[in-house]
Amino acid sequence: MLGACNPVLASRALAAEPEIGALLPCNVVVRRSKGAGVTTIEAIDPQTMVQLSASPAVKEVADDAGSRCARHLPP
């Protein structure tokens, strides 16, 4: 498990809604399956924050974080 928090995005989300901190998508899991030799990279979809917040600013942060993740993680 890796910590991969973007401090600028986290700050924006917390400024918009302080209670959202526990839902910030800051962890990435990298695991390799036994035998199959397949490496899997997993991270929570930033849009999860939007489902629990009505704040337009949180949606903006989630959209930004989601596009950044999409550039680096396969679908």
mmCIF file of N, CA and C in Angstrom:
data_model
loop_
_atom_site.group_PDB
_atom_site.id
_atom_site.type_symbol
_atom_site.label_atom_id
_atom_site.label_comp_id
_atom_site.label_asym_id
_atom_site.label_seq_id
_atom_site.Cartn_x
_atom_site.Cartn_y
_atom_site.Cartn_z
ATOM 1 N N MET A 1 0.857 -1.160 0.000
ATOM 2 C CA MET A 1 0.000 0.000 0.000
ATOM 3 C C MET A 1 0.905 1.225 0.000
ATOM 4 N N LEU A 2 0.601 2.149 -0.879
ATOM 5 C CA LEU A 2 1.381 3.371 -1.012
ATOM 6 C C LEU A 2 0.496 4.575 -0.708
ATOM 7 N N GLY A 3 1.070 5.563 -0.067
ATOM 8 C CA GLY A 3 0.370 6.827 0.123
ATOM 9 C C GLY A 3 0.661 7.704 -1.079
ATOM 10 N N ALA A 4 -0.367 8.183 -1.726
ATOM 11 C CA ALA A 4 -0.176 8.966 -2.946
ATOM 12 C C ALA A 4 -1.074 10.191 -2.955
ATOM 13 N N CYS A 5 -1.098 10.905 -1.854
ATOM 14 C CA CYS A 5 -1.983 12.058 -1.732
ATOM 15 C C CYS A 5 -1.383 13.273 -2.440
ATOM 16 N N ASN A 6 -2.216 14.002 -3.140
ATOM 17 C CA ASN A 6 -1.809 15.258 -3.754
ATOM 18 C C ASN A 6 -2.203 16.356 -2.771
ATOM 19 N N PRO A 7 -1.224 16.996 -2.117
ATOM 20 C CA PRO A 7 -1.540 17.981 -1.077
ATOM 21 C C PRO A 7 -2.416 19.141 -1.555
ATOM 22 N N VAL A 8 -2.224 19.581 -2.786
ATOM 23 C CA VAL A 8 -3.020 20.701 -3.300
ATOM 24 C C VAL A 8 -4.485 20.288 -3.452
ATOM 25 N N LEU A 9 -4.716 19.110 -4.045
ATOM 26 C CA LEU A 9 -6.099 18.641 -4.200
ATOM 27 C C LEU A 9 -6.733 18.342 -2.848
ATOM 28 N N ALA A 10 -5.968 17.740 -1.942
ATOM 29 C CA ALA A 10 -6.493 17.445 -0.604
ATOM 30 C C ALA A 10 -6.889 18.730 0.111
ATOM 31 N N SER A 11 -6.063 19.742 0.009
ATOM 32 C CA SER A 11 -6.353 21.023 0.654
ATOM 33 C C SER A 11 -7.626 21.648 0.083
ATOM 34 N N ARG A 12 -7.779 21.580 -1.233
ATOM 35 C CA ARG A 12 -8.988 22.126 -1.865
ATOM 36 C C ARG A 12 -10.237 21.390 -1.394
ATOM 37 N N ALA A 13 -10.156 20.068 -1.326
ATOM 38 C CA ALA A 13 -11.317 19.284 -0.884
ATOM 39 C C ALA A 13 -11.657 19.587 0.566
ATOM 40 N N LEU A 14 -10.639 19.655 1.420
ATOM 41 C CA LEU A 14 -10.874 19.926 2.843
ATOM 42 C C LEU A 14 -11.388 21.343 3.079
ATOM 43 N N ALA A 15 -10.941 22.281 2.266
ATOM 44 C CA ALA A 15 -11.439 23.655 2.389
ATOM 45 C C ALA A 15 -12.925 23.712 2.031
ATOM 46 N N ALA A 16 -13.328 22.913 1.055
ATOM 47 C CA ALA A 16 -14.730 22.896 0.629
ATOM 48 C C ALA A 16 -15.609 22.160 1.623
ATOM 49 N N GLU A 17 -15.072 21.078 2.188
ATOM 50 C CA GLU A 17 -15.855 20.261 3.120
ATOM 51 C C GLU A 17 -14.896 19.532 4.068
ATOM 52 N N PRO A 18 -14.650 20.092 5.252
ATOM 53 C CA PRO A 18 -13.674 19.517 6.187
ATOM 54 C C PRO A 18 -13.929 18.054 6.552
ATOM 55 N N GLU A 19 -15.175 17.623 6.538
ATOM 56 C CA GLU A 19 -15.504 16.252 6.926
ATOM 57 C C GLU A 19 -15.132 15.215 5.865
ATOM 58 N N ILE A 20 -14.700 15.646 4.697
ATOM 59 C CA ILE A 20 -14.416 14.729 3.595
ATOM 60 C C ILE A 20 -13.040 14.063 3.735
ATOM 61 N N GLY A 21 -12.255 14.477 4.697
ATOM 62 C CA GLY A 21 -10.878 14.001 4.843
ATOM 63 C C GLY A 21 -10.697 12.496 4.839
ATOM 64 N N ALA A 22 -11.566 11.770 5.511
ATOM 65 C CA ALA A 22 -11.426 10.309 5.579
ATOM 66 C C ALA A 22 -11.706 9.635 4.240
ATOM 67 N N LEU A 23 -12.331 10.353 3.321
ATOM 68 C CA LEU A 23 -12.674 9.767 2.023
ATOM 69 C C LEU A 23 -11.719 10.161 0.904
ATOM 70 N N LEU A 24 -10.684 10.917 1.231
ATOM 71 C CA LEU A 24 -9.744 11.318 0.187
ATOM 72 C C LEU A 24 -9.071 10.079 -0.403
ATOM 73 N N PRO A 25 -8.995 10.008 -1.727
ATOM 74 C CA PRO A 25 -8.411 8.826 -2.380
ATOM 75 C C PRO A 25 -6.884 8.890 -2.385
ATOM 76 N N CYS A 26 -6.291 8.655 -1.223
ATOM 77 C CA CYS A 26 -4.842 8.825 -1.077
ATOM 78 C C CYS A 26 -4.048 7.524 -1.049
ATOM 79 N N ASN A 27 -4.691 6.393 -1.125
ATOM 80 C CA ASN A 27 -3.966 5.123 -1.074
ATOM 81 C C ASN A 27 -4.023 4.410 -2.416
ATOM 82 N N VAL A 28 -2.900 3.813 -2.755
ATOM 83 C CA VAL A 28 -2.795 2.987 -3.951
ATOM 84 C C VAL A 28 -2.250 1.641 -3.503
ATOM 85 N N VAL A 29 -2.875 0.571 -3.941
ATOM 86 C CA VAL A 29 -2.437 -0.777 -3.587
ATOM 87 C C VAL A 29 -1.817 -1.419 -4.826
ATOM 88 N N VAL A 30 -0.612 -1.954 -4.655
ATOM 89 C CA VAL A 30 0.067 -2.690 -5.721
ATOM 90 C C VAL A 30 0.273 -4.105 -5.201
ATOM 91 N N ARG A 31 -0.253 -5.085 -5.929
ATOM 92 C CA ARG A 31 -0.089 -6.470 -5.483
ATOM 93 C C ARG A 31 0.164 -7.369 -6.681
ATOM 94 N N ARG A 32 0.901 -8.412 -6.417
ATOM 95 C CA ARG A 32 1.221 -9.395 -7.451
ATOM 96 C C ARG A 32 0.598 -10.720 -7.049
ATOM 97 N N SER A 33 -0.168 -11.305 -7.956
ATOM 98 C CA SER A 33 -0.825 -12.569 -7.639
ATOM 99 C C SER A 33 0.185 -13.712 -7.676
ATOM 100 N N LYS A 34 -0.022 -14.667 -6.806
ATOM 101 C CA LYS A 34 0.849 -15.841 -6.768
ATOM 102 C C LYS A 34 0.550 -16.723 -7.975
ATOM 103 N N GLY A 35 1.571 -17.198 -8.593
ATOM 104 C CA GLY A 35 1.404 -18.136 -9.694
ATOM 105 C C GLY A 35 1.114 -17.503 -11.038
ATOM 106 N N ALA A 36 0.187 -16.575 -11.094
ATOM 107 C CA ALA A 36 -0.200 -15.991 -12.378
ATOM 108 C C ALA A 36 0.803 -14.956 -12.868
ATOM 109 N N GLY A 37 1.588 -14.406 -11.964
ATOM 110 C CA GLY A 37 2.567 -13.399 -12.358
ATOM 111 C C GLY A 37 1.951 -12.100 -12.836
ATOM 112 N N VAL A 38 0.776 -11.789 -12.352
ATOM 113 C CA VAL A 38 0.074 -10.571 -12.746
ATOM 114 C C VAL A 38 0.169 -9.553 -11.620
ATOM 115 N N THR A 39 0.551 -8.336 -11.972
ATOM 116 C CA THR A 39 0.596 -7.254 -10.996
ATOM 117 C C THR A 39 -0.662 -6.407 -11.158
ATOM 118 N N THR A 40 -1.324 -6.141 -10.051
ATOM 119 C CA THR A 40 -2.554 -5.360 -10.050
ATOM 120 C C THR A 40 -2.329 -4.074 -9.270
ATOM 121 N N ILE A 41 -2.795 -2.964 -9.828
ATOM 122 C CA ILE A 41 -2.733 -1.662 -9.166
ATOM 123 C C ILE A 41 -4.173 -1.225 -8.937
ATOM 124 N N GLU A 42 -4.489 -0.900 -7.682
ATOM 125 C CA GLU A 42 -5.862 -0.527 -7.339
ATOM 126 C C GLU A 42 -5.881 0.798 -6.579
ATOM 127 N N ALA A 43 -6.892 1.580 -6.849
ATOM 128 C CA ALA A 43 -7.108 2.834 -6.127
ATOM 129 C C ALA A 43 -8.605 3.117 -6.137
ATOM 130 N N ILE A 44 -9.075 3.798 -5.125
ATOM 131 C CA ILE A 44 -10.494 4.138 -5.070
ATOM 132 C C ILE A 44 -10.793 5.236 -6.095
ATOM 133 N N ASP A 45 -11.943 5.166 -6.692
ATOM 134 C CA ASP A 45 -12.370 6.176 -7.656
ATOM 135 C C ASP A 45 -12.665 7.472 -6.896
ATOM 136 N N PRO A 46 -12.022 8.575 -7.267
ATOM 137 C CA PRO A 46 -12.282 9.845 -6.576
ATOM 138 C C PRO A 46 -13.752 10.265 -6.602
ATOM 139 N N GLN A 47 -14.528 9.762 -7.550
ATOM 140 C CA GLN A 47 -15.945 10.117 -7.619
ATOM 141 C C GLN A 47 -16.727 9.598 -6.414
ATOM 142 N N THR A 48 -16.133 8.703 -5.637
ATOM 143 C CA THR A 48 -16.766 8.225 -4.407
ATOM 144 C C THR A 48 -17.056 9.398 -3.474
ATOM 145 N N MET A 49 -16.145 10.387 -3.455
ATOM 146 C CA MET A 49 -16.362 11.571 -2.611
ATOM 147 C C MET A 49 -17.622 12.309 -3.036
ATOM 148 N N VAL A 50 -17.854 12.378 -4.332
ATOM 149 C CA VAL A 50 -18.993 13.130 -4.866
ATOM 150 C C VAL A 50 -20.313 12.489 -4.448
ATOM 151 N N GLN A 51 -20.331 11.171 -4.362
ATOM 152 C CA GLN A 51 -21.551 10.476 -3.973
ATOM 153 C C GLN A 51 -21.980 10.828 -2.553
ATOM 154 N N LEU A 52 -21.030 11.270 -1.727
ATOM 155 C CA LEU A 52 -21.331 11.566 -0.326
ATOM 156 C C LEU A 52 -21.301 13.055 0.000
ATOM 157 N N SER A 53 -21.108 13.882 -1.008
ATOM 158 C CA SER A 53 -21.026 15.320 -0.775
ATOM 159 C C SER A 53 -21.828 16.057 -1.843
ATOM 160 N N ALA A 54 -22.534 17.072 -1.424
ATOM 161 C CA ALA A 54 -23.290 17.892 -2.371
ATOM 162 C C ALA A 54 -22.488 19.110 -2.823
ATOM 163 N N SER A 55 -21.255 19.226 -2.369
ATOM 164 C CA SER A 55 -20.444 20.404 -2.654
ATOM 165 C C SER A 55 -19.923 20.406 -4.092
ATOM 166 N N PRO A 56 -20.209 21.459 -4.856
ATOM 167 C CA PRO A 56 -19.656 21.572 -6.213
ATOM 168 C C PRO A 56 -18.124 21.623 -6.204
ATOM 169 N N ALA A 57 -17.545 22.196 -5.161
ATOM 170 C CA ALA A 57 -16.081 22.270 -5.073
ATOM 171 C C ALA A 57 -15.473 20.883 -4.895
ATOM 172 N N VAL A 58 -16.137 20.015 -4.137
ATOM 173 C CA VAL A 58 -15.652 18.640 -3.964
ATOM 174 C C VAL A 58 -15.756 17.898 -5.297
ATOM 175 N N LYS A 59 -16.831 18.126 -6.057
ATOM 176 C CA LYS A 59 -16.964 17.498 -7.377
ATOM 177 C C LYS A 59 -15.834 17.947 -8.291
ATOM 178 N N GLU A 60 -15.499 19.215 -8.246
ATOM 179 C CA GLU A 60 -14.410 19.742 -9.074
ATOM 180 C C GLU A 60 -13.083 19.062 -8.722
ATOM 181 N N VAL A 61 -12.814 18.906 -7.429
ATOM 182 C CA VAL A 61 -11.589 18.234 -6.988
ATOM 183 C C VAL A 61 -11.604 16.770 -7.432
ATOM 184 N N ALA A 62 -12.737 16.095 -7.268
ATOM 185 C CA ALA A 62 -12.845 14.684 -7.666
ATOM 186 C C ALA A 62 -12.643 14.520 -9.169
ATOM 187 N N ASP A 63 -13.192 15.430 -9.950
ATOM 188 C CA ASP A 63 -13.001 15.376 -11.404
ATOM 189 C C ASP A 63 -11.527 15.542 -11.758
ATOM 190 N N ASP A 64 -10.869 16.490 -11.107
ATOM 191 C CA ASP A 64 -9.441 16.736 -11.337
ATOM 192 C C ASP A 64 -8.623 15.505 -10.949
ATOM 193 N N ALA A 65 -8.875 14.974 -9.760
ATOM 194 C CA ALA A 65 -8.144 13.792 -9.293
ATOM 195 C C ALA A 65 -8.414 12.591 -10.200
ATOM 196 N N GLY A 66 -9.649 12.435 -10.633
ATOM 197 C CA GLY A 66 -10.000 11.323 -11.515
ATOM 198 C C GLY A 66 -9.271 11.382 -12.844
ATOM 199 N N SER A 67 -9.163 12.577 -13.416
ATOM 200 C CA SER A 67 -8.454 12.692 -14.696
ATOM 201 C C SER A 67 -6.962 12.432 -14.520
ATOM 202 N N ARG A 68 -6.412 12.830 -13.382
ATOM 203 C CA ARG A 68 -4.991 12.548 -13.110
ATOM 204 C C ARG A 68 -4.758 11.047 -12.958
ATOM 205 N N CYS A 69 -5.652 10.383 -12.237
ATOM 206 C CA CYS A 69 -5.526 8.924 -12.054
ATOM 207 C C CYS A 69 -5.663 8.201 -13.388
ATOM 208 N N ALA A 70 -6.598 8.635 -14.209
ATOM 209 C CA ALA A 70 -6.846 7.974 -15.492
ATOM 210 C C ALA A 70 -5.624 8.024 -16.403
ATOM 211 N N ARG A 71 -4.820 9.059 -16.261
ATOM 212 C CA ARG A 71 -3.612 9.158 -17.085
ATOM 213 C C ARG A 71 -2.562 8.139 -16.690
ATOM 214 N N HIS A 72 -2.615 7.654 -15.444
ATOM 215 C CA HIS A 72 -1.551 6.792 -14.935
ATOM 216 C C HIS A 72 -1.980 5.370 -14.612
ATOM 217 N N LEU A 73 -3.270 5.150 -14.469
ATOM 218 C CA LEU A 73 -3.759 3.814 -14.124
ATOM 219 C C LEU A 73 -4.621 3.268 -15.253
ATOM 220 N N PRO A 74 -4.448 2.005 -15.586
ATOM 221 C CA PRO A 74 -5.310 1.425 -16.624
ATOM 222 C C PRO A 74 -6.743 1.309 -16.115
ATOM 223 N N PRO A 75 -7.729 1.341 -17.030
ATOM 224 C CA PRO A 75 -9.133 1.238 -16.600
ATOM 225 C C PRO A 75 -9.456 -0.111 -16.001
#
